[in-house]
């Protein structure tokens, strides 16, 4: 029926070994060397170079990031310092203004006080003067009343 | 039902012929070779070389198109070699492992995707190069040579000490391993590819339309896996030779 042995005999079967084997081996080795020249070496070099490039770029970027962070921190600190300074300047200005206000108010009060004193003194002198004048008038009037009552000779 | 008897069965469709164990013999200087294997292997080699040349013709730092694709392939085989052999020693082995993978993968897929059989040759039929036992045995023997070379270069004659590890009792088994490794490598690849092709052929013979499609898709999958397995095992053997049984095993 089916001659399975046909598959295995050396003349014409699946397991027919001949010069194909060594020639194929040589051909394959040649392919290895050829591909090594035109494929593995150039493309491998490119891959390695790219890895190196990416690594270096990553390192550069990291360095730059570090620098940027440091600068940002420095700015932050400077900002804090400047803010504190500005705060102190504002406080000082406010204090000075307060002082000026206080001084002006005091001066004004003093002036008011002085004016008040001066005015009251003037009032006093005018009152005294008025009294003096009135006293003179009283004397004269009393004399006149006396003269009128007693007559001029008696009165003198 | 004489599929294999005359090794040649024709049905009403020209696509659905089945030939097993027939070869297109060439005589080169007294040597007999299987012409159909070389024809398809040259096609595969040409494809790889053209793809490589196209990828490296105008190398850019930011890859695109074919360069991107071939870089992906290179990174894949590099990772494969690195995972098996280790960070320190994998670099000189990338061309060998990578070419094993690429050659077997492109061969298998060319056999599964291209309608080789439409091209008539005087006897036999065109198929994937890995469909021939000579190819797979050649690759497996090269792998054996590679790991012996790796072992001897790394440790000199001390390489033989590996046969006595972990205990001298295992000496016969360790020696036997050197024969079973290429045997299993070559027959696994050969068997899978031939079996896939036969299953597809027989199915096409029985039901010419649509039904074989899932099996063909499965064949694509198997072909890719077999290429990966061959390259991975080759790398693992090389690693074993470099490290020895006594060394720390990374598996």
mmCIF file of C-alpha atoms in Angstrom:
data_model
loop_
_atom_site.group_PDB
_atom_site.id
_atom_site.type_symbol
_atom_site.label_atom_id
_atom_site.label_comp_id
_atom_site.label_asym_id
_atom_site.label_seq_id
_atom_site.Cartn_x
_atom_site.Cartn_y
_atom_site.Cartn_z
ATOM 1 C CA UNK A 1 0.000 0.000 0.000
ATOM 2 C CA UNK A 2 1.838 3.083 1.172
ATOM 3 C CA UNK A 3 5.549 2.646 0.935
ATOM 4 C CA UNK A 4 6.625 4.612 3.916
ATOM 5 C CA UNK A 5 10.155 3.428 3.398
ATOM 6 C CA UNK A 6 10.230 5.575 0.319
ATOM 7 C CA UNK A 7 10.416 8.569 2.615
ATOM 8 C CA UNK A 8 13.460 7.355 4.458
ATOM 9 C CA UNK A 9 15.709 5.736 1.915
ATOM 10 C CA UNK A 10 18.780 7.624 0.895
ATOM 11 C CA UNK A 11 18.160 7.791 -2.827
ATOM 12 C CA UNK A 12 15.124 10.036 -2.925
ATOM 13 C CA UNK A 13 13.472 10.703 0.383
ATOM 14 C CA UNK A 14 13.082 13.221 3.103
ATOM 15 C CA UNK A 15 16.339 12.192 4.736
ATOM 16 C CA UNK A 16 18.495 12.563 1.722
ATOM 17 C CA UNK A 17 21.858 13.900 2.858
ATOM 18 C CA UNK A 18 24.311 15.080 0.269
ATOM 19 C CA UNK A 19 26.595 17.989 -0.482
ATOM 20 C CA UNK A 20 23.707 20.358 0.244
ATOM 21 C CA UNK A 21 24.577 20.125 3.935
ATOM 22 C CA UNK A 22 28.173 21.439 3.934
ATOM 23 C CA UNK A 23 27.440 23.910 1.163
ATOM 24 C CA UNK A 24 24.444 25.241 3.089
ATOM 25 C CA UNK A 25 26.631 25.534 6.215
ATOM 26 C CA UNK A 26 29.264 27.485 4.286
ATOM 27 C CA UNK A 27 26.586 29.632 2.698
ATOM 28 C CA UNK A 28 25.074 30.346 6.105
ATOM 29 C CA UNK A 29 28.451 31.302 7.566
ATOM 30 C CA UNK A 30 28.996 33.625 4.606
ATOM 31 C CA UNK A 31 25.590 35.146 5.307
ATOM 32 C CA UNK A 32 26.565 35.662 8.958
ATOM 33 C CA UNK A 33 29.718 37.529 7.943
ATOM 34 C CA UNK A 34 27.954 39.523 5.243
ATOM 35 C CA UNK A 35 25.104 40.550 7.540
ATOM 36 C CA UNK A 36 27.630 41.388 10.234
ATOM 37 C CA UNK A 37 29.236 43.822 7.775
ATOM 38 C CA UNK A 38 26.095 45.385 6.346
ATOM 39 C CA UNK A 39 23.539 44.968 9.128
ATOM 40 C CA UNK A 40 24.695 44.214 12.664
ATOM 41 C CA UNK A 41 27.701 46.539 12.755
ATOM 42 C CA UNK A 42 26.260 49.721 11.204
ATOM 43 C CA UNK A 43 22.831 49.471 12.803
ATOM 44 C CA UNK A 44 24.284 48.328 16.138
ATOM 45 C CA UNK A 45 26.575 51.344 16.090
ATOM 46 C CA UNK A 46 23.594 53.596 15.459
ATOM 47 C CA UNK A 47 21.662 51.998 18.319
ATOM 48 C CA UNK A 48 24.589 52.399 20.719
ATOM 49 C CA UNK A 49 25.178 55.967 19.633
ATOM 50 C CA UNK A 50 21.514 56.780 20.072
ATOM 51 C CA UNK A 51 21.498 55.220 23.538
ATOM 52 C CA UNK A 52 24.544 57.306 24.415
ATOM 53 C CA UNK A 53 22.918 60.417 22.932
ATOM 54 C CA UNK A 54 19.703 59.879 24.855
ATOM 55 C CA UNK A 55 21.619 59.195 28.067
ATOM 56 C CA UNK A 56 23.750 62.319 27.648
ATOM 57 C CA UNK A 57 20.728 64.445 26.799
ATOM 58 C CA UNK A 58 18.927 63.069 29.825
ATOM 59 C CA UNK A 59 21.921 63.925 31.981
ATOM 60 C CA UNK A 60 22.138 67.434 30.504
ATOM 61 C CA UNK A 61 18.440 67.938 31.071
ATOM 62 C CA UNK A 62 18.764 66.728 34.645
ATOM 63 C CA UNK A 63 21.659 69.103 35.240
ATOM 64 C CA UNK A 64 19.712 71.976 33.738
ATOM 65 C CA UNK A 65 16.677 71.114 35.810
ATOM 66 C CA UNK A 66 18.823 71.112 38.935
ATOM 67 C CA UNK A 67 20.257 74.477 37.988
ATOM 68 C CA UNK A 68 16.821 75.887 37.280
ATOM 69 C CA UNK A 69 15.518 74.604 40.587
ATOM 70 C CA UNK A 70 18.453 76.167 42.389
ATOM 71 C CA UNK A 71 17.875 79.485 40.636
ATOM 72 C CA UNK A 72 14.181 79.347 41.441
ATOM 73 C CA UNK A 73 14.986 78.683 45.096
ATOM 74 C CA UNK A 74 17.427 81.567 45.098
ATOM 75 C CA UNK A 75 14.809 83.852 43.565
ATOM 76 C CA UNK A 76 12.328 82.672 46.127
ATOM 77 C CA UNK A 77 14.732 83.527 48.900
ATOM 78 C CA UNK A 78 15.511 86.888 47.368
ATOM 79 C CA UNK A 79 11.838 87.573 47.032
ATOM 80 C CA UNK A 80 11.298 86.773 50.688
ATOM 81 C CA UNK A 81 14.156 89.034 51.636
ATOM 82 C CA UNK A 82 12.897 91.856 49.446
ATOM 83 C CA UNK A 83 9.400 91.470 50.825
ATOM 84 C CA UNK A 84 10.741 91.632 54.353
ATOM 85 C CA UNK A 85 12.769 94.698 53.450
ATOM 86 C CA UNK A 86 9.776 96.376 51.880
ATOM 87 C CA UNK A 87 7.736 95.527 54.957
ATOM 88 C CA UNK A 88 10.332 97.157 57.186
ATOM 89 C CA UNK A 89 10.512 100.212 54.908
ATOM 90 C CA UNK A 90 6.753 100.594 55.063
ATOM 91 C CA UNK A 91 6.811 100.220 58.837
ATOM 92 C CA UNK A 92 9.538 102.814 59.132
ATOM 93 C CA UNK A 93 7.696 105.252 56.888
ATOM 94 C CA UNK A 94 4.536 104.734 58.843
ATOM 95 C CA UNK A 95 6.397 105.378 62.066
ATOM 96 C CA UNK A 96 7.975 108.531 60.686
ATOM 97 C CA UNK A 97 4.626 109.748 59.452
ATOM 98 C CA UNK A 98 3.176 109.043 62.871
ATOM 99 C CA UNK A 99 5.948 111.026 64.451
ATOM 100 C CA UNK A 100 5.391 113.939 62.112
ATOM 101 C CA UNK A 101 1.680 113.863 62.794
ATOM 102 C CA UNK A 102 2.277 113.768 66.507
ATOM 103 C CA UNK A 103 4.733 116.652 66.323
ATOM 104 C CA UNK A 104 2.398 118.759 64.223
ATOM 105 C CA UNK A 105 -0.529 118.074 66.512
ATOM 106 C CA UNK A 106 1.560 118.923 69.554
ATOM 107 C CA UNK A 107 2.758 122.129 68.015
ATOM 108 C CA UNK A 108 -0.767 123.055 67.089
ATOM 109 C CA UNK A 109 -1.935 122.361 70.597
ATOM 110 C CA UNK A 110 0.890 124.392 72.012
ATOM 111 C CA UNK A 111 0.048 127.263 69.752
ATOM 112 C CA UNK A 112 -3.567 127.038 70.737
ATOM 113 C CA UNK A 113 -2.541 127.023 74.352
ATOM 114 C CA UNK A 114 -0.342 130.054 73.838
ATOM 115 C CA UNK A 115 -2.999 131.934 71.994
ATOM 116 C CA UNK A 116 -5.500 131.077 74.636
ATOM 117 C CA UNK A 117 -3.114 132.306 77.344
ATOM 118 C CA UNK A 118 -2.367 135.463 75.424
ATOM 119 C CA UNK A 119 -6.035 136.127 74.876
ATOM 120 C CA UNK A 120 -6.910 135.595 78.513
ATOM 121 C CA UNK A 121 -4.050 137.893 79.559
ATOM 122 C CA UNK A 122 -5.325 140.554 77.220
ATOM 123 C CA UNK A 123 -8.809 140.093 78.594
ATOM 124 C CA UNK A 124 -7.372 140.510 82.090
ATOM 125 C CA UNK A 125 -5.539 143.722 81.237
ATOM 126 C CA UNK A 126 -8.521 145.160 79.483
ATOM 127 C CA UNK A 127 -10.679 144.232 82.445
ATOM 128 C CA UNK A 128 -8.228 145.928 84.786
ATOM 129 C CA UNK A 129 -8.119 148.942 82.580
ATOM 130 C CA UNK A 130 -11.901 149.001 82.498
ATOM 131 C CA UNK A 131 -11.986 148.735 86.270
ATOM 132 C CA UNK A 132 -9.491 151.599 86.599
ATOM 133 C CA UNK A 133 -11.511 153.747 84.302
ATOM 134 C CA UNK A 134 -14.688 152.812 86.111
ATOM 135 C CA UNK A 135 -13.054 153.593 89.475
ATOM 136 C CA UNK A 136 -12.119 157.039 88.247
ATOM 137 C CA UNK A 137 -15.613 157.566 86.995
ATOM 138 C CA UNK A 138 -17.026 156.367 90.312
ATOM 139 C CA UNK A 139 -14.792 158.833 92.177
ATOM 140 C CA UNK A 140 -15.855 161.703 89.991
ATOM 141 C CA UNK A 141 -19.496 160.752 90.137
ATOM 142 C CA UNK A 142 -19.359 160.319 93.924
ATOM 143 C CA UNK A 143 -17.838 163.765 94.142
ATOM 144 C CA UNK A 144 -20.514 165.243 92.008
ATOM 145 C CA UNK A 145 -23.239 163.510 94.085
ATOM 146 C CA UNK A 146 -21.546 164.865 97.226
ATOM 147 C CA UNK A 147 -21.382 168.367 95.821
ATOM 148 C CA UNK A 148 -24.987 168.166 94.807
ATOM 149 C CA UNK A 149 -26.075 167.015 98.228
ATOM 150 C CA UNK A 150 -23.924 169.260 100.376
ATOM 151 C CA UNK A 151 -23.264 172.166 98.143
ATOM 152 C CA UNK A 152 -20.106 173.009 96.580
ATOM 153 C CA UNK A 153 -18.488 174.912 99.414
ATOM 154 C CA UNK A 154 -19.106 172.342 102.010
ATOM 155 C CA UNK A 155 -18.087 169.680 99.937
ATOM 156 C CA UNK A 156 -14.625 171.143 99.316
ATOM 157 C CA UNK B 1 -5.308 6.998 -1.315
ATOM 158 C CA UNK B 2 -1.750 6.784 -2.396
ATOM 159 C CA UNK B 3 -0.441 10.094 -1.086
ATOM 160 C CA UNK B 4 3.083 9.048 -0.564
ATOM 161 C CA UNK B 5 3.465 5.955 -2.668
ATOM 162 C CA UNK B 6 4.738 7.540 -5.825
ATOM 163 C CA UNK B 7 5.532 10.644 -3.786
ATOM 164 C CA UNK B 8 3.458 12.546 -6.315
ATOM 165 C CA UNK B 9 -0.277 13.042 -6.405
ATOM 166 C CA UNK B 10 -2.103 15.366 -8.726
ATOM 167 C CA UNK B 11 -5.717 16.316 -8.320
ATOM 168 C CA UNK B 12 -7.938 18.503 -10.447
ATOM 169 C CA UNK B 13 -6.338 21.655 -9.087
ATOM 170 C CA UNK B 14 -2.788 22.457 -10.122
ATOM 171 C CA UNK B 15 -2.125 23.940 -6.655
ATOM 172 C CA UNK B 16 -2.967 20.775 -4.838
ATOM 173 C CA UNK B 17 -0.123 18.535 -5.768
ATOM 174 C CA UNK B 18 1.866 16.848 -3.103
ATOM 175 C CA UNK B 19 5.444 15.807 -3.483
ATOM 176 C CA UNK B 20 7.506 14.442 -0.704
ATOM 177 C CA UNK B 21 11.112 13.402 -0.852
ATOM 178 C CA UNK B 22 11.614 14.447 -4.460
ATOM 179 C CA UNK B 23 14.526 16.703 -5.167
ATOM 180 C CA UNK B 24 15.759 18.808 -8.012
ATOM 181 C CA UNK B 25 19.288 17.520 -8.231
ATOM 182 C CA UNK B 26 22.165 19.638 -9.406
ATOM 183 C CA UNK B 27 25.601 18.264 -10.084
ATOM 184 C CA UNK B 28 28.348 20.708 -9.276
ATOM 185 C CA UNK B 29 31.842 19.366 -9.794
ATOM 186 C CA UNK B 30 30.827 15.828 -8.879
ATOM 187 C CA UNK B 31 28.816 16.954 -5.844
ATOM 188 C CA UNK B 32 25.105 16.337 -5.758
ATOM 189 C CA UNK B 33 23.038 19.097 -4.221
ATOM 190 C CA UNK B 34 19.359 19.879 -3.836
ATOM 191 C CA UNK B 35 18.828 22.721 -6.262
ATOM 192 C CA UNK B 36 15.396 23.731 -5.006
ATOM 193 C CA UNK B 37 16.811 24.339 -1.510
ATOM 194 C CA UNK B 38 19.521 26.607 -2.814
ATOM 195 C CA UNK B 39 17.140 28.504 -5.060
ATOM 196 C CA UNK B 40 14.823 29.398 -2.189
ATOM 197 C CA UNK B 41 17.695 29.994 0.232
ATOM 198 C CA UNK B 42 19.207 32.463 -2.236
ATOM 199 C CA UNK B 43 15.881 34.205 -2.365
ATOM 200 C CA UNK B 44 15.826 34.404 1.443
ATOM 201 C CA UNK B 45 19.427 35.618 1.568
ATOM 202 C CA UNK B 46 18.735 38.195 -1.111
ATOM 203 C CA UNK B 47 15.731 39.425 0.852
ATOM 204 C CA UNK B 48 17.809 39.802 4.032
ATOM 205 C CA UNK B 49 20.685 41.498 2.218
ATOM 206 C CA UNK B 50 18.392 43.894 0.361
ATOM 207 C CA UNK B 51 16.545 44.760 3.578
ATOM 208 C CA UNK B 52 19.870 45.352 5.362
ATOM 209 C CA UNK B 53 21.229 47.509 2.574
ATOM 210 C CA UNK B 54 17.999 49.502 2.397
ATOM 211 C CA UNK B 55 18.061 49.993 6.160
ATOM 212 C CA UNK B 56 21.686 51.165 6.298
ATOM 213 C CA UNK B 57 21.765 53.119 3.046
ATOM 214 C CA UNK B 58 20.866 56.404 4.701
ATOM 215 C CA UNK B 59 21.226 56.008 8.441
ATOM 216 C CA UNK B 60 19.428 58.628 10.506
ATOM 217 C CA UNK B 61 19.511 59.286 14.211
ATOM 218 C CA UNK B 62 15.725 59.360 14.192
ATOM 219 C CA UNK B 63 14.875 56.206 12.267
ATOM 220 C CA UNK B 64 11.963 55.824 9.913
ATOM 221 C CA UNK B 65 10.622 53.275 7.480
ATOM 222 C CA UNK B 66 12.843 50.303 6.708
ATOM 223 C CA UNK B 67 15.590 51.490 9.053
ATOM 224 C CA UNK B 68 13.117 51.560 11.917
ATOM 225 C CA UNK B 69 11.893 48.087 11.050
ATOM 226 C CA UNK B 70 15.374 46.582 10.811
ATOM 227 C CA UNK B 71 16.372 48.309 14.056
ATOM 228 C CA UNK B 72 13.391 46.651 15.653
ATOM 229 C CA UNK B 73 14.607 43.298 14.306
ATOM 230 C CA UNK B 74 18.137 43.985 15.544
ATOM 231 C CA UNK B 75 16.920 44.992 18.989
ATOM 232 C CA UNK B 76 14.803 41.851 19.116
ATOM 233 C CA UNK B 77 17.713 39.503 18.387
ATOM 234 C CA UNK B 78 19.984 41.520 20.687
ATOM 235 C CA UNK B 79 17.513 41.119 23.531
ATOM 236 C CA UNK B 80 17.237 37.421 22.735
ATOM 237 C CA UNK B 81 21.003 36.965 22.850
ATOM 238 C CA UNK B 82 21.340 39.155 25.934
ATOM 239 C CA UNK B 83 18.657 37.259 27.830
ATOM 240 C CA UNK B 84 20.266 33.913 27.113
ATOM 241 C CA UNK B 85 24.006 34.647 27.142
ATOM 242 C CA UNK B 86 24.076 37.520 29.606
ATOM 243 C CA UNK B 87 24.965 41.191 29.498
ATOM 244 C CA UNK B 88 28.717 40.619 29.591
ATOM 245 C CA UNK B 89 29.314 38.157 26.775
ATOM 246 C CA UNK B 90 26.430 38.467 24.359
ATOM 247 C CA UNK B 91 27.820 41.034 21.939
ATOM 248 C CA UNK B 92 30.130 38.890 19.777
ATOM 249 C CA UNK B 93 27.346 36.307 19.424
ATOM 250 C CA UNK B 94 24.646 38.666 18.168
ATOM 251 C CA UNK B 95 25.510 38.173 14.461
ATOM 252 C CA UNK B 96 25.369 34.379 14.715
ATOM 253 C CA UNK B 97 22.228 34.141 16.854
ATOM 254 C CA UNK B 98 20.567 36.962 14.944
ATOM 255 C CA UNK B 99 21.320 35.477 11.543
ATOM 256 C CA UNK B 100 20.048 32.096 12.741
ATOM 257 C CA UNK B 101 16.795 33.689 13.786
ATOM 258 C CA UNK B 102 16.378 35.918 10.733
ATOM 259 C CA UNK B 103 17.327 33.208 8.228
ATOM 260 C CA UNK B 104 15.053 30.580 9.763
ATOM 261 C CA UNK B 105 12.224 33.047 10.293
ATOM 262 C CA UNK B 106 12.297 34.444 6.769
ATOM 263 C CA UNK B 107 12.704 30.907 5.365
ATOM 264 C CA UNK B 108 9.734 29.580 7.297
ATOM 265 C CA UNK B 109 7.513 32.489 6.446
ATOM 266 C CA UNK B 110 8.519 32.445 2.806
ATOM 267 C CA UNK B 111 7.467 28.797 2.775
ATOM 268 C CA UNK B 112 4.183 29.600 4.467
ATOM 269 C CA UNK B 113 3.305 32.801 2.615
ATOM 270 C CA UNK B 114 4.728 32.539 -0.885
ATOM 271 C CA UNK B 115 3.148 30.203 -3.438
ATOM 272 C CA UNK B 116 6.466 28.640 -4.324
ATOM 273 C CA UNK B 117 4.720 25.713 -5.934
ATOM 274 C CA UNK B 118 3.426 27.842 -8.784
ATOM 275 C CA UNK B 119 6.985 27.998 -10.108
ATOM 276 C CA UNK B 120 7.538 24.792 -11.992
ATOM 277 C CA UNK B 121 10.906 23.099 -11.737
ATOM 278 C CA UNK B 122 11.871 19.877 -13.519
ATOM 279 C CA UNK B 123 11.497 17.710 -10.444
ATOM 280 C CA UNK B 124 10.515 18.176 -6.838
ATOM 281 C CA UNK B 125 9.021 21.505 -5.796
ATOM 282 C CA UNK B 126 10.171 24.764 -4.328
ATOM 283 C CA UNK B 127 9.588 25.118 -0.587
ATOM 284 C CA UNK B 128 11.104 26.796 2.434
ATOM 285 C CA UNK B 129 14.845 26.071 2.746
ATOM 286 C CA UNK B 130 14.142 24.792 6.252
ATOM 287 C CA UNK B 131 11.906 22.173 4.659
ATOM 288 C CA UNK B 132 15.038 20.218 3.798
ATOM 289 C CA UNK B 133 16.855 18.171 6.410
ATOM 290 C CA UNK B 134 20.232 19.249 5.015
ATOM 291 C CA UNK B 135 19.555 22.868 5.899
ATOM 292 C CA UNK B 136 18.406 22.220 9.440
ATOM 293 C CA UNK B 137 21.245 19.796 10.144
ATOM 294 C CA UNK B 138 23.722 22.295 8.728
ATOM 295 C CA UNK B 139 22.369 25.001 11.049
ATOM 296 C CA UNK B 140 22.327 22.638 14.043
ATOM 297 C CA UNK B 141 25.918 21.489 13.412
ATOM 298 C CA UNK B 142 27.029 25.102 13.079
ATOM 299 C CA UNK B 143 25.382 25.746 16.442
ATOM 300 C CA UNK B 144 27.326 22.823 17.952
ATOM 301 C CA UNK B 145 30.559 24.167 16.486
ATOM 302 C CA UNK B 146 29.676 27.599 17.827
ATOM 303 C CA UNK B 147 29.226 26.460 21.389
ATOM 304 C CA UNK B 148 32.353 24.314 21.316
ATOM 305 C CA UNK B 149 34.230 27.309 19.953
ATOM 306 C CA UNK B 150 32.757 29.516 22.667
ATOM 307 C CA UNK B 151 33.709 27.027 25.394
ATOM 308 C CA UNK B 152 37.256 26.480 24.189
ATOM 309 C CA UNK B 153 37.948 30.151 23.616
ATOM 310 C CA UNK B 154 36.694 31.044 27.084
ATOM 311 C CA UNK B 155 38.220 28.245 29.135
ATOM 312 C CA UNK B 156 40.685 26.399 26.916
ATOM 313 C CA UNK B 157 40.995 22.704 27.669
ATOM 314 C CA UNK B 158 39.318 23.382 31.000
ATOM 315 C CA UNK B 159 36.158 23.213 28.970
ATOM 316 C CA UNK B 160 36.293 19.419 29.281
ATOM 317 C CA UNK B 161 35.927 19.780 33.033
ATOM 318 C CA UNK B 162 32.306 20.612 32.349
ATOM 319 C CA UNK B 163 31.708 16.963 31.438
ATOM 320 C CA UNK B 164 32.517 15.956 35.010
ATOM 321 C CA UNK B 165 30.084 18.392 36.561
ATOM 322 C CA UNK B 166 28.125 18.243 38.724
ATOM 323 C CA UNK B 167 29.405 14.683 39.287
ATOM 324 C CA UNK B 168 31.627 12.338 37.192
ATOM 325 C CA UNK B 169 28.781 9.811 37.174
ATOM 326 C CA UNK B 170 27.004 12.005 34.641
ATOM 327 C CA UNK B 171 29.944 11.871 32.209
ATOM 328 C CA UNK B 172 28.191 9.599 29.676
ATOM 329 C CA UNK B 173 25.060 11.706 29.758
ATOM 330 C CA UNK B 174 27.042 14.885 29.349
ATOM 331 C CA UNK B 175 28.806 13.425 26.315
ATOM 332 C CA UNK B 176 25.516 12.187 24.944
ATOM 333 C CA UNK B 177 24.146 15.701 25.242
ATOM 334 C CA UNK B 178 26.562 16.925 22.597
ATOM 335 C CA UNK B 179 24.907 14.531 20.156
ATOM 336 C CA UNK B 180 21.331 15.048 21.232
ATOM 337 C CA UNK B 181 21.569 18.815 21.058
ATOM 338 C CA UNK B 182 22.133 19.130 17.292
ATOM 339 C CA UNK B 183 19.849 16.151 16.687
ATOM 340 C CA UNK B 184 16.929 17.672 18.567
ATOM 341 C CA UNK B 185 17.594 21.147 17.149
ATOM 342 C CA UNK B 186 17.606 19.986 13.543
ATOM 343 C CA UNK B 187 14.737 17.503 13.789
ATOM 344 C CA UNK B 188 12.525 19.875 15.730
ATOM 345 C CA UNK B 189 12.803 22.552 13.064
ATOM 346 C CA UNK B 190 12.653 20.126 10.141
ATOM 347 C CA UNK B 191 9.740 18.171 11.599
ATOM 348 C CA UNK B 192 7.671 21.213 12.401
ATOM 349 C CA UNK B 193 8.109 22.828 9.004
ATOM 350 C CA UNK B 194 7.574 19.652 7.003
ATOM 351 C CA UNK B 195 4.613 18.638 9.135
ATOM 352 C CA UNK B 196 3.038 22.042 8.694
ATOM 353 C CA UNK B 197 3.547 21.960 4.960
ATOM 354 C CA UNK B 198 2.188 18.412 4.718
ATOM 355 C CA UNK B 199 -0.874 19.190 6.805
ATOM 356 C CA UNK B 200 -1.650 22.202 4.653
ATOM 357 C CA UNK B 201 -1.019 20.237 1.462
ATOM 358 C CA UNK B 202 -3.188 17.322 2.521
ATOM 359 C CA UNK B 203 -5.975 19.651 3.621
ATOM 360 C CA UNK B 204 -5.791 21.528 0.335
ATOM 361 C CA UNK B 205 -5.968 18.191 -1.413
ATOM 362 C CA UNK B 206 -9.131 17.250 0.466
ATOM 363 C CA UNK B 207 -10.880 20.637 0.680
ATOM 364 C CA UNK B 208 -9.316 23.151 -1.666
ATOM 365 C CA UNK B 209 -11.101 26.263 -0.392
ATOM 366 C CA UNK B 210 -11.143 28.188 2.908
ATOM 367 C CA UNK B 211 -10.871 25.165 5.199
ATOM 368 C CA UNK B 212 -7.040 25.104 5.155
ATOM 369 C CA UNK B 213 -6.848 28.803 6.057
ATOM 370 C CA UNK B 214 -6.866 28.368 9.882
ATOM 371 C CA UNK B 215 -4.208 25.693 9.562
ATOM 372 C CA UNK B 216 -2.156 28.027 7.388
ATOM 373 C CA UNK B 217 -2.469 30.763 10.037
ATOM 374 C CA UNK B 218 -1.400 28.246 12.656
ATOM 375 C CA UNK B 219 1.510 27.371 10.362
ATOM 376 C CA UNK B 220 2.626 31.001 10.346
ATOM 377 C CA UNK B 221 2.556 30.979 14.124
ATOM 378 C CA UNK B 222 4.466 27.692 14.391
ATOM 379 C CA UNK B 223 7.050 28.898 11.893
ATOM 380 C CA UNK B 224 7.754 32.027 13.892
ATOM 381 C CA UNK B 225 7.908 30.064 17.146
ATOM 382 C CA UNK B 226 10.298 27.517 15.639
ATOM 383 C CA UNK B 227 12.667 30.266 14.496
ATOM 384 C CA UNK B 228 12.534 31.769 17.983
ATOM 385 C CA UNK B 229 13.075 28.370 19.634
ATOM 386 C CA UNK B 230 16.055 27.533 17.427
ATOM 387 C CA UNK B 231 17.777 30.853 18.057
ATOM 388 C CA UNK B 232 16.974 30.810 21.776
ATOM 389 C CA UNK B 233 18.280 27.275 22.241
ATOM 390 C CA UNK B 234 21.425 28.050 20.267
ATOM 391 C CA UNK B 235 22.038 31.048 22.530
ATOM 392 C CA UNK B 236 21.295 28.942 25.618
ATOM 393 C CA UNK B 237 23.823 26.283 24.538
ATOM 394 C CA UNK B 238 26.459 28.929 23.924
ATOM 395 C CA UNK B 239 25.749 30.392 27.338
ATOM 396 C CA UNK B 240 26.040 26.962 28.918
ATOM 397 C CA UNK B 241 29.417 26.444 27.274
ATOM 398 C CA UNK B 242 30.590 29.851 28.473
ATOM 399 C CA UNK B 243 29.386 29.400 32.044
ATOM 400 C CA UNK B 244 29.717 25.648 32.535
ATOM 401 C CA UNK B 245 27.463 23.485 34.652
ATOM 402 C CA UNK B 246 29.212 24.521 37.843
ATOM 403 C CA UNK B 247 28.784 28.235 37.254
ATOM 404 C CA UNK B 248 25.720 30.149 38.269
ATOM 405 C CA UNK B 249 22.849 29.252 35.994
ATOM 406 C CA UNK B 250 20.653 31.992 34.638
ATOM 407 C CA UNK B 251 17.693 30.166 33.267
#
